[in-house]
Amino acid sequence: AQKVTQAQTEISVVEKEDVTLDCVYETRDTTYYLFWYKQPPSGELVFLIRRNSFDEQNEISGRYSWNFQKSTSSFNFTITASQVVDSAVYFCALSEGRTSGSRLTFGEGTQLTVNP
Amino acid sequence: DGGITQSPKYLFRKEGQNVTLSCEQNLNHDAMYWYRQDPGQGLRLIYYSQIVNDFQKGDIAEGYSVSREKKESFPLTVTSAQKNPTAFYLCASSSRTAANRYNEQFFGPGTRLTVL
């Protein structure tokens, strides 16, 4: 069975600090997809990134970057120069190729608080 | 303006009553999903549908029912058989690729259900 673990329940940083959110996953599939979502206080989940299991290239998008390492089954998310608007709950999720990538399994989320 | 709408935003129910949560999308997505989120926890899949007139149970389907009579609509009924229905309910949708894989899911704003 697939599983996603986000060991950090809460993280608190001061504005402009860099912060890394950890995500470790378990799956028996060789084809799978990894995601990060942001949930601001309003409640709606905002899609941030999707990664395929066969593409281990790291990605950078503005202040956001993702480090995908199959050897350690990790897909970590770093926010550089954090801002107050980054305060939210961040979820890592996994879907397996055997379900055509349709069923998501979510981690329990990391509550990030960025203080001014 | 493409997106996913959920109504109502807040819903109060007396014990023993069935209630139906609405989810509509105008993204022309094939698949639709219902998740439940409890405080401080990740999302759990209730039901999903990859095609009209067909749907599959997720991890916590007991006490819930769905229908998919139209591509753009996927209502969720919370029945009196659901023992602890107070939660935040999120609807999502995703498109299907030519290779019959599913892309990332996009979420609606959610419905907060409280049982009195």
PDB file of C-alpha atoms in Angstrom:
ATOM      1  CA  ALA A   1       0.000   0.000   0.000  1.00  0.00           C
ATOM      2  CA  GLN A   2       1.137   3.503  -0.660  1.00  0.00           C
ATOM      3  CA  LYS A   3       1.968   5.879   2.170  1.00  0.00           C
ATOM      4  CA  VAL A   4       3.171   9.447   2.561  1.00  0.00           C
ATOM      5  CA  THR A   5       4.879  10.715   5.692  1.00  0.00           C
ATOM      6  CA  GLN A   6       5.384  14.343   6.597  1.00  0.00           C
ATOM      7  CA  ALA A   7       7.199  14.128   9.886  1.00  0.00           C
ATOM      8  CA  GLN A   8       7.137  17.854  10.583  1.00  0.00           C
ATOM      9  CA  THR A   9       3.741  18.725  12.004  1.00  0.00           C
ATOM     10  CA  GLU A  10       4.496  22.410  12.513  1.00  0.00           C
ATOM     11  CA  ILE A  11       7.318  24.712  11.506  1.00  0.00           C
ATOM     12  CA  SER A  12       7.726  28.322  12.553  1.00  0.00           C
ATOM     13  CA  VAL A  13      10.250  30.660  10.916  1.00  0.00           C
ATOM     14  CA  VAL A  14      10.959  34.342  10.710  1.00  0.00           C
ATOM     15  CA  GLU A  15      10.424  36.126   7.438  1.00  0.00           C
ATOM     16  CA  LYS A  16      13.304  35.824   4.924  1.00  0.00           C
ATOM     17  CA  GLU A  17      14.502  32.549   6.405  1.00  0.00           C
ATOM     18  CA  ASP A  18      14.754  29.525   4.127  1.00  0.00           C
ATOM     19  CA  VAL A  19      12.630  26.547   5.130  1.00  0.00           C
ATOM     20  CA  THR A  20      12.494  22.942   3.932  1.00  0.00           C
ATOM     21  CA  LEU A  21       9.421  20.742   4.246  1.00  0.00           C
ATOM     22  CA  ASP A  22      10.151  17.036   4.260  1.00  0.00           C
ATOM     23  CA  CYS A  23       8.177  14.323   2.495  1.00  0.00           C
ATOM     24  CA  VAL A  24       8.931  10.597   2.483  1.00  0.00           C
ATOM     25  CA  TYR A  25       6.846   8.160   0.497  1.00  0.00           C
ATOM     26  CA  GLU A  26       6.325   4.413   0.165  1.00  0.00           C
ATOM     27  CA  THR A  27       5.088   2.619  -2.914  1.00  0.00           C
ATOM     28  CA  ARG A  28       5.580  -0.701  -4.678  1.00  0.00           C
ATOM     29  CA  ASP A  29       4.870   0.759  -8.096  1.00  0.00           C
ATOM     30  CA  THR A  30       7.730   1.655 -10.402  1.00  0.00           C
ATOM     31  CA  THR A  31       5.584   4.346 -11.984  1.00  0.00           C
ATOM     32  CA  TYR A  32       4.149   6.927  -9.638  1.00  0.00           C
ATOM     33  CA  TYR A  33       3.515  10.643  -9.289  1.00  0.00           C
ATOM     34  CA  LEU A  34       4.323  13.027  -6.482  1.00  0.00           C
ATOM     35  CA  PHE A  35       2.587  16.298  -5.696  1.00  0.00           C
ATOM     36  CA  TRP A  36       2.742  19.263  -3.375  1.00  0.00           C
ATOM     37  CA  TYR A  37      -0.332  21.284  -2.471  1.00  0.00           C
ATOM     38  CA  LYS A  38      -0.731  24.426  -0.378  1.00  0.00           C
ATOM     39  CA  GLN A  39      -3.768  24.968   1.828  1.00  0.00           C
ATOM     40  CA  PRO A  40      -4.099  28.594   2.996  1.00  0.00           C
ATOM     41  CA  PRO A  41      -6.492  29.472   5.837  1.00  0.00           C
ATOM     42  CA  SER A  42      -9.352  29.785   3.327  1.00  0.00           C
ATOM     43  CA  GLY A  43      -9.248  25.997   2.988  1.00  0.00           C
ATOM     44  CA  GLU A  44      -8.963  25.490  -0.755  1.00  0.00           C
ATOM     45  CA  LEU A  45      -6.008  23.351  -1.873  1.00  0.00           C
ATOM     46  CA  VAL A  46      -3.705  24.999  -4.383  1.00  0.00           C
ATOM     47  CA  PHE A  47      -1.669  22.791  -6.699  1.00  0.00           C
ATOM     48  CA  LEU A  48       2.067  23.583  -6.642  1.00  0.00           C
ATOM     49  CA  ILE A  49       3.909  20.819  -8.493  1.00  0.00           C
ATOM     50  CA  ARG A  50       3.676  17.318  -9.950  1.00  0.00           C
ATOM     51  CA  ARG A  51       6.647  15.011 -10.466  1.00  0.00           C
ATOM     52  CA  ASN A  52       6.814  11.709 -12.345  1.00  0.00           C
ATOM     53  CA  SER A  53       8.860   8.856 -10.901  1.00  0.00           C
ATOM     54  CA  PHE A  54      11.054   8.648 -13.980  1.00  0.00           C
ATOM     55  CA  ASP A  55      12.044  12.307 -13.816  1.00  0.00           C
ATOM     56  CA  GLU A  56      14.432  13.002 -10.949  1.00  0.00           C
ATOM     57  CA  GLN A  57      15.409  16.454 -12.097  1.00  0.00           C
ATOM     58  CA  ASN A  58      15.068  19.035  -9.372  1.00  0.00           C
ATOM     59  CA  GLU A  59      12.835  21.966 -10.118  1.00  0.00           C
ATOM     60  CA  ILE A  60      12.884  25.626  -9.216  1.00  0.00           C
ATOM     61  CA  SER A  61       9.994  28.021  -9.573  1.00  0.00           C
ATOM     62  CA  GLY A  62      10.711  31.441  -8.177  1.00  0.00           C
ATOM     63  CA  ARG A  63      11.301  31.074  -4.437  1.00  0.00           C
ATOM     64  CA  TYR A  64      10.116  27.443  -4.501  1.00  0.00           C
ATOM     65  CA  SER A  65      12.319  24.448  -5.229  1.00  0.00           C
ATOM     66  CA  TRP A  66      11.812  20.719  -5.031  1.00  0.00           C
ATOM     67  CA  ASN A  67      14.365  17.973  -4.441  1.00  0.00           C
ATOM     68  CA  PHE A  68      13.272  14.525  -5.611  1.00  0.00           C
ATOM     69  CA  GLN A  69      15.504  11.609  -4.568  1.00  0.00           C
ATOM     70  CA  LYS A  70      14.348   8.092  -5.431  1.00  0.00           C
ATOM     71  CA  SER A  71      17.229   6.558  -3.468  1.00  0.00           C
ATOM     72  CA  THR A  72      15.774   7.886  -0.230  1.00  0.00           C
ATOM     73  CA  SER A  73      12.107   7.986  -1.372  1.00  0.00           C
ATOM     74  CA  SER A  74      11.932  11.666  -0.587  1.00  0.00           C
ATOM     75  CA  PHE A  75      10.409  14.676  -2.284  1.00  0.00           C
ATOM     76  CA  ASN A  76      11.341  17.723  -0.217  1.00  0.00           C
ATOM     77  CA  PHE A  77      10.111  21.260  -0.752  1.00  0.00           C
ATOM     78  CA  THR A  78      12.169  24.356   0.000  1.00  0.00           C
ATOM     79  CA  ILE A  79      10.933  27.914   0.227  1.00  0.00           C
ATOM     80  CA  THR A  80      13.706  30.473  -0.079  1.00  0.00           C
ATOM     81  CA  ALA A  81      13.403  33.857   1.616  1.00  0.00           C
ATOM     82  CA  SER A  82      10.049  32.983   3.163  1.00  0.00           C
ATOM     83  CA  GLN A  83       7.272  35.539   3.367  1.00  0.00           C
ATOM     84  CA  VAL A  84       4.254  35.901   5.629  1.00  0.00           C
ATOM     85  CA  VAL A  85       2.000  34.945   2.703  1.00  0.00           C
ATOM     86  CA  ASP A  86       3.676  31.536   2.653  1.00  0.00           C
ATOM     87  CA  SER A  87       1.952  30.686   5.932  1.00  0.00           C
ATOM     88  CA  ALA A  88      -0.280  27.710   5.192  1.00  0.00           C
ATOM     89  CA  VAL A  89      -0.562  23.958   5.542  1.00  0.00           C
ATOM     90  CA  TYR A  90       1.478  22.137   2.910  1.00  0.00           C
ATOM     91  CA  PHE A  91       0.567  18.636   1.782  1.00  0.00           C
ATOM     92  CA  CYS A  92       2.664  16.108  -0.055  1.00  0.00           C
ATOM     93  CA  ALA A  93       0.723  13.473  -2.021  1.00  0.00           C
ATOM     94  CA  LEU A  94       1.363  10.347  -4.071  1.00  0.00           C
ATOM     95  CA  SER A  95      -0.540   8.520  -6.784  1.00  0.00           C
ATOM     96  CA  GLU A  96       0.423   5.217  -8.343  1.00  0.00           C
ATOM     97  CA  GLY A  97       0.642   4.238 -11.970  1.00  0.00           C
ATOM     98  CA  ARG A  98      -1.531   1.171 -11.435  1.00  0.00           C
ATOM     99  CA  THR A  99      -4.477   3.485 -10.781  1.00  0.00           C
ATOM    100  CA  SER A 100      -3.514   5.593 -13.813  1.00  0.00           C
ATOM    101  CA  GLY A 101      -2.427   8.286 -11.419  1.00  0.00           C
ATOM    102  CA  SER A 102      -5.973   8.954 -10.342  1.00  0.00           C
ATOM    103  CA  ARG A 103      -6.015   8.122  -6.616  1.00  0.00           C
ATOM    104  CA  LEU A 104      -4.085  10.462  -4.337  1.00  0.00           C
ATOM    105  CA  THR A 105      -2.738   9.501  -0.941  1.00  0.00           C
ATOM    106  CA  PHE A 106      -1.956  12.533   1.183  1.00  0.00           C
ATOM    107  CA  GLY A 107       0.451  13.037   4.023  1.00  0.00           C
ATOM    108  CA  GLU A 108      -0.882  14.656   7.168  1.00  0.00           C
ATOM    109  CA  GLY A 109       0.484  18.034   6.253  1.00  0.00           C
ATOM    110  CA  THR A 110       2.972  20.523   7.675  1.00  0.00           C
ATOM    111  CA  GLN A 111       1.679  23.753   9.162  1.00  0.00           C
ATOM    112  CA  LEU A 112       4.130  26.499   8.204  1.00  0.00           C
ATOM    113  CA  THR A 113       3.974  29.796  10.050  1.00  0.00           C
ATOM    114  CA  VAL A 114       6.115  32.661   8.811  1.00  0.00           C
ATOM    115  CA  ASN A 115       6.400  35.444  11.357  1.00  0.00           C
ATOM    116  CA  PRO A 116       7.201  39.036  10.394  1.00  0.00           C
TER     117      PRO A 116
ATOM    118  CA  ASP B   1     -13.961  31.604 -15.684  1.00  0.00           C
ATOM    119  CA  GLY B   2     -13.112  27.929 -15.324  1.00  0.00           C
ATOM    120  CA  GLY B   3     -13.138  26.241 -11.967  1.00  0.00           C
ATOM    121  CA  ILE B   4     -14.802  24.066  -9.391  1.00  0.00           C
ATOM    122  CA  THR B   5     -17.661  25.286  -7.258  1.00  0.00           C
ATOM    123  CA  GLN B   6     -18.959  23.725  -4.094  1.00  0.00           C
ATOM    124  CA  SER B   7     -22.085  24.657  -2.231  1.00  0.00           C
ATOM    125  CA  PRO B   8     -22.989  25.439   0.391  1.00  0.00           C
ATOM    126  CA  LYS B   9     -19.861  26.766   2.081  1.00  0.00           C
ATOM    127  CA  TYR B  10     -21.233  25.943   5.529  1.00  0.00           C
ATOM    128  CA  LEU B  11     -23.837  23.308   6.297  1.00  0.00           C
ATOM    129  CA  PHE B  12     -25.477  22.352   9.550  1.00  0.00           C
ATOM    130  CA  ARG B  13     -27.291  19.101   9.976  1.00  0.00           C
ATOM    131  CA  LYS B  14     -29.241  17.455  12.724  1.00  0.00           C
ATOM    132  CA  GLU B  15     -28.382  13.912  13.643  1.00  0.00           C
ATOM    133  CA  GLY B  16     -30.316  11.391  11.603  1.00  0.00           C
ATOM    134  CA  GLN B  17     -30.665  13.617   8.530  1.00  0.00           C
ATOM    135  CA  ASN B  18     -29.196  13.027   5.105  1.00  0.00           C
ATOM    136  CA  VAL B  19     -27.554  15.994   3.415  1.00  0.00           C
ATOM    137  CA  THR B  20     -26.243  16.494  -0.104  1.00  0.00           C
ATOM    138  CA  LEU B  21     -23.138  18.515  -0.938  1.00  0.00           C
ATOM    139  CA  SER B  22     -22.906  19.983  -4.397  1.00  0.00           C
ATOM    140  CA  CYS B  23     -19.823  19.957  -6.647  1.00  0.00           C
ATOM    141  CA  GLU B  24     -19.768  21.383 -10.164  1.00  0.00           C
ATOM    142  CA  GLN B  25     -16.861  21.881 -12.553  1.00  0.00           C
ATOM    143  CA  ASN B  26     -16.662  23.634 -15.908  1.00  0.00           C
ATOM    144  CA  LEU B  27     -13.130  22.499 -16.724  1.00  0.00           C
ATOM    145  CA  ASN B  28     -14.353  19.628 -18.906  1.00  0.00           C
ATOM    146  CA  HIS B  29     -12.449  17.241 -16.649  1.00  0.00           C
ATOM    147  CA  ASP B  30     -13.205  13.538 -16.882  1.00  0.00           C
ATOM    148  CA  ALA B  31     -12.537  12.574 -13.289  1.00  0.00           C
ATOM    149  CA  MET B  32     -14.027  13.946 -10.093  1.00  0.00           C
ATOM    150  CA  TYR B  33     -13.255  13.167  -6.469  1.00  0.00           C
ATOM    151  CA  TRP B  34     -14.558  13.699  -2.945  1.00  0.00           C
ATOM    152  CA  TYR B  35     -12.262  13.997   0.060  1.00  0.00           C
ATOM    153  CA  ARG B  36     -12.845  14.420   3.733  1.00  0.00           C
ATOM    154  CA  GLN B  37     -10.493  16.436   5.956  1.00  0.00           C
ATOM    155  CA  ASP B  38     -10.593  16.313   9.752  1.00  0.00           C
ATOM    156  CA  PRO B  39      -8.824  18.952  11.886  1.00  0.00           C
ATOM    157  CA  GLY B  40      -5.054  18.618  11.792  1.00  0.00           C
ATOM    158  CA  GLN B  41      -5.168  15.747   9.352  1.00  0.00           C
ATOM    159  CA  GLY B  42      -4.622  15.060   5.704  1.00  0.00           C
ATOM    160  CA  LEU B  43      -7.286  14.374   3.116  1.00  0.00           C
ATOM    161  CA  ARG B  44      -8.926  10.980   2.796  1.00  0.00           C
ATOM    162  CA  LEU B  45     -10.636   9.805  -0.373  1.00  0.00           C
ATOM    163  CA  ILE B  46     -14.355   9.044  -0.091  1.00  0.00           C
ATOM    164  CA  TYR B  47     -15.436   8.343  -3.683  1.00  0.00           C
ATOM    165  CA  TYR B  48     -14.170   9.070  -7.161  1.00  0.00           C
ATOM    166  CA  SER B  49     -15.531   8.886 -10.671  1.00  0.00           C
ATOM    167  CA  GLN B  50     -13.525   8.618 -13.865  1.00  0.00           C
ATOM    168  CA  ILE B  51     -16.465   8.631 -16.249  1.00  0.00           C
ATOM    169  CA  VAL B  52     -20.145   9.515 -16.290  1.00  0.00           C
ATOM    170  CA  ASN B  53     -22.444   6.912 -14.712  1.00  0.00           C
ATOM    171  CA  ASP B  54     -19.533   5.161 -13.023  1.00  0.00           C
ATOM    172  CA  PHE B  55     -17.839   5.699  -9.667  1.00  0.00           C
ATOM    173  CA  GLN B  56     -15.557   3.859  -7.267  1.00  0.00           C
ATOM    174  CA  LYS B  57     -15.270   3.688  -3.498  1.00  0.00           C
ATOM    175  CA  GLY B  58     -12.300   5.339  -1.903  1.00  0.00           C
ATOM    176  CA  ASP B  59     -10.810   4.592   1.488  1.00  0.00           C
ATOM    177  CA  ILE B  60     -13.716   5.802   3.653  1.00  0.00           C
ATOM    178  CA  ALA B  61     -16.905   5.309   1.594  1.00  0.00           C
ATOM    179  CA  GLU B  62     -19.100   3.934   4.377  1.00  0.00           C
ATOM    180  CA  GLY B  63     -21.999   6.248   5.175  1.00  0.00           C
ATOM    181  CA  TYR B  64     -21.649   8.208   1.932  1.00  0.00           C
ATOM    182  CA  SER B  65     -23.196   7.949  -1.526  1.00  0.00           C
ATOM    183  CA  VAL B  66     -22.557   9.674  -4.841  1.00  0.00           C
ATOM    184  CA  SER B  67     -23.920   9.920  -8.362  1.00  0.00           C
ATOM    185  CA  ARG B  68     -22.390  11.017 -11.658  1.00  0.00           C
ATOM    186  CA  GLU B  69     -25.209  11.634 -14.086  1.00  0.00           C
ATOM    187  CA  LYS B  70     -23.451  14.526 -15.807  1.00  0.00           C
ATOM    188  CA  LYS B  71     -19.791  15.096 -16.544  1.00  0.00           C
ATOM    189  CA  GLU B  72     -19.731  18.421 -14.743  1.00  0.00           C
ATOM    190  CA  SER B  73     -21.521  17.358 -11.563  1.00  0.00           C
ATOM    191  CA  PHE B  74     -20.624  14.970  -8.734  1.00  0.00           C
ATOM    192  CA  PRO B  75     -22.875  15.417  -5.679  1.00  0.00           C
ATOM    193  CA  LEU B  76     -22.064  13.730  -2.386  1.00  0.00           C
ATOM    194  CA  THR B  77     -24.760  12.598   0.044  1.00  0.00           C
ATOM    195  CA  VAL B  78     -23.809  12.186   3.663  1.00  0.00           C
ATOM    196  CA  THR B  79     -26.264   9.689   5.074  1.00  0.00           C
ATOM    197  CA  SER B  80     -27.401   9.118   8.634  1.00  0.00           C
ATOM    198  CA  ALA B  81     -25.275   5.971   8.602  1.00  0.00           C
ATOM    199  CA  GLN B  82     -22.118   8.093   8.732  1.00  0.00           C
ATOM    200  CA  LYS B  83     -21.195   8.005  12.406  1.00  0.00           C
ATOM    201  CA  ASN B  84     -19.077  11.122  12.618  1.00  0.00           C
ATOM    202  CA  PRO B  85     -19.833  13.365   9.649  1.00  0.00           C
ATOM    203  CA  THR B  86     -18.584  16.684  11.041  1.00  0.00           C
ATOM    204  CA  ALA B  87     -15.652  17.563   8.785  1.00  0.00           C
ATOM    205  CA  PHE B  88     -14.422  19.687   5.896  1.00  0.00           C
ATOM    206  CA  TYR B  89     -15.353  18.199   2.506  1.00  0.00           C
ATOM    207  CA  LEU B  90     -13.350  18.938  -0.607  1.00  0.00           C
ATOM    208  CA  CYS B  91     -14.238  18.149  -4.181  1.00  0.00           C
ATOM    209  CA  ALA B  92     -11.609  17.887  -6.915  1.00  0.00           C
ATOM    210  CA  SER B  93     -11.362  17.139 -10.610  1.00  0.00           C
ATOM    211  CA  SER B  94      -8.655  16.138 -13.049  1.00  0.00           C
ATOM    212  CA  SER B  95      -8.255  15.717 -16.783  1.00  0.00           C
ATOM    213  CA  ARG B  96      -7.229  12.541 -18.559  1.00  0.00           C
ATOM    214  CA  THR B  97      -4.318  12.295 -20.985  1.00  0.00           C
ATOM    215  CA  ALA B  98      -4.285  10.551 -24.349  1.00  0.00           C
ATOM    216  CA  ALA B  99      -2.408   7.719 -22.640  1.00  0.00           C
ATOM    217  CA  ASN B 100      -5.336   7.331 -20.222  1.00  0.00           C
ATOM    218  CA  ARG B 101      -3.419   8.730 -17.260  1.00  0.00           C
ATOM    219  CA  TYR B 102      -4.802  11.383 -14.933  1.00  0.00           C
ATOM    220  CA  ASN B 103      -3.248  14.769 -14.433  1.00  0.00           C
ATOM    221  CA  GLU B 104      -3.027  16.766 -11.224  1.00  0.00           C
ATOM    222  CA  GLN B 105      -6.217  17.376  -9.305  1.00  0.00           C
ATOM    223  CA  PHE B 106      -7.708  20.815  -8.853  1.00  0.00           C
ATOM    224  CA  PHE B 107      -9.827  21.527  -5.820  1.00  0.00           C
ATOM    225  CA  GLY B 108     -12.961  23.442  -4.993  1.00  0.00           C
ATOM    226  CA  PRO B 109     -13.277  25.790  -1.992  1.00  0.00           C
ATOM    227  CA  GLY B 110     -14.818  23.108   0.248  1.00  0.00           C
ATOM    228  CA  THR B 111     -17.931  22.660   2.366  1.00  0.00           C
ATOM    229  CA  ARG B 112     -17.727  22.660   6.143  1.00  0.00           C
ATOM    230  CA  LEU B 113     -20.343  20.292   7.550  1.00  0.00           C
ATOM    231  CA  THR B 114     -21.332  20.420  11.211  1.00  0.00           C
ATOM    232  CA  VAL B 115     -23.689  17.953  12.827  1.00  0.00           C
ATOM    233  CA  LEU B 116     -25.638  19.461  15.704  1.00  0.00           C
TER     234      LEU B 116
END
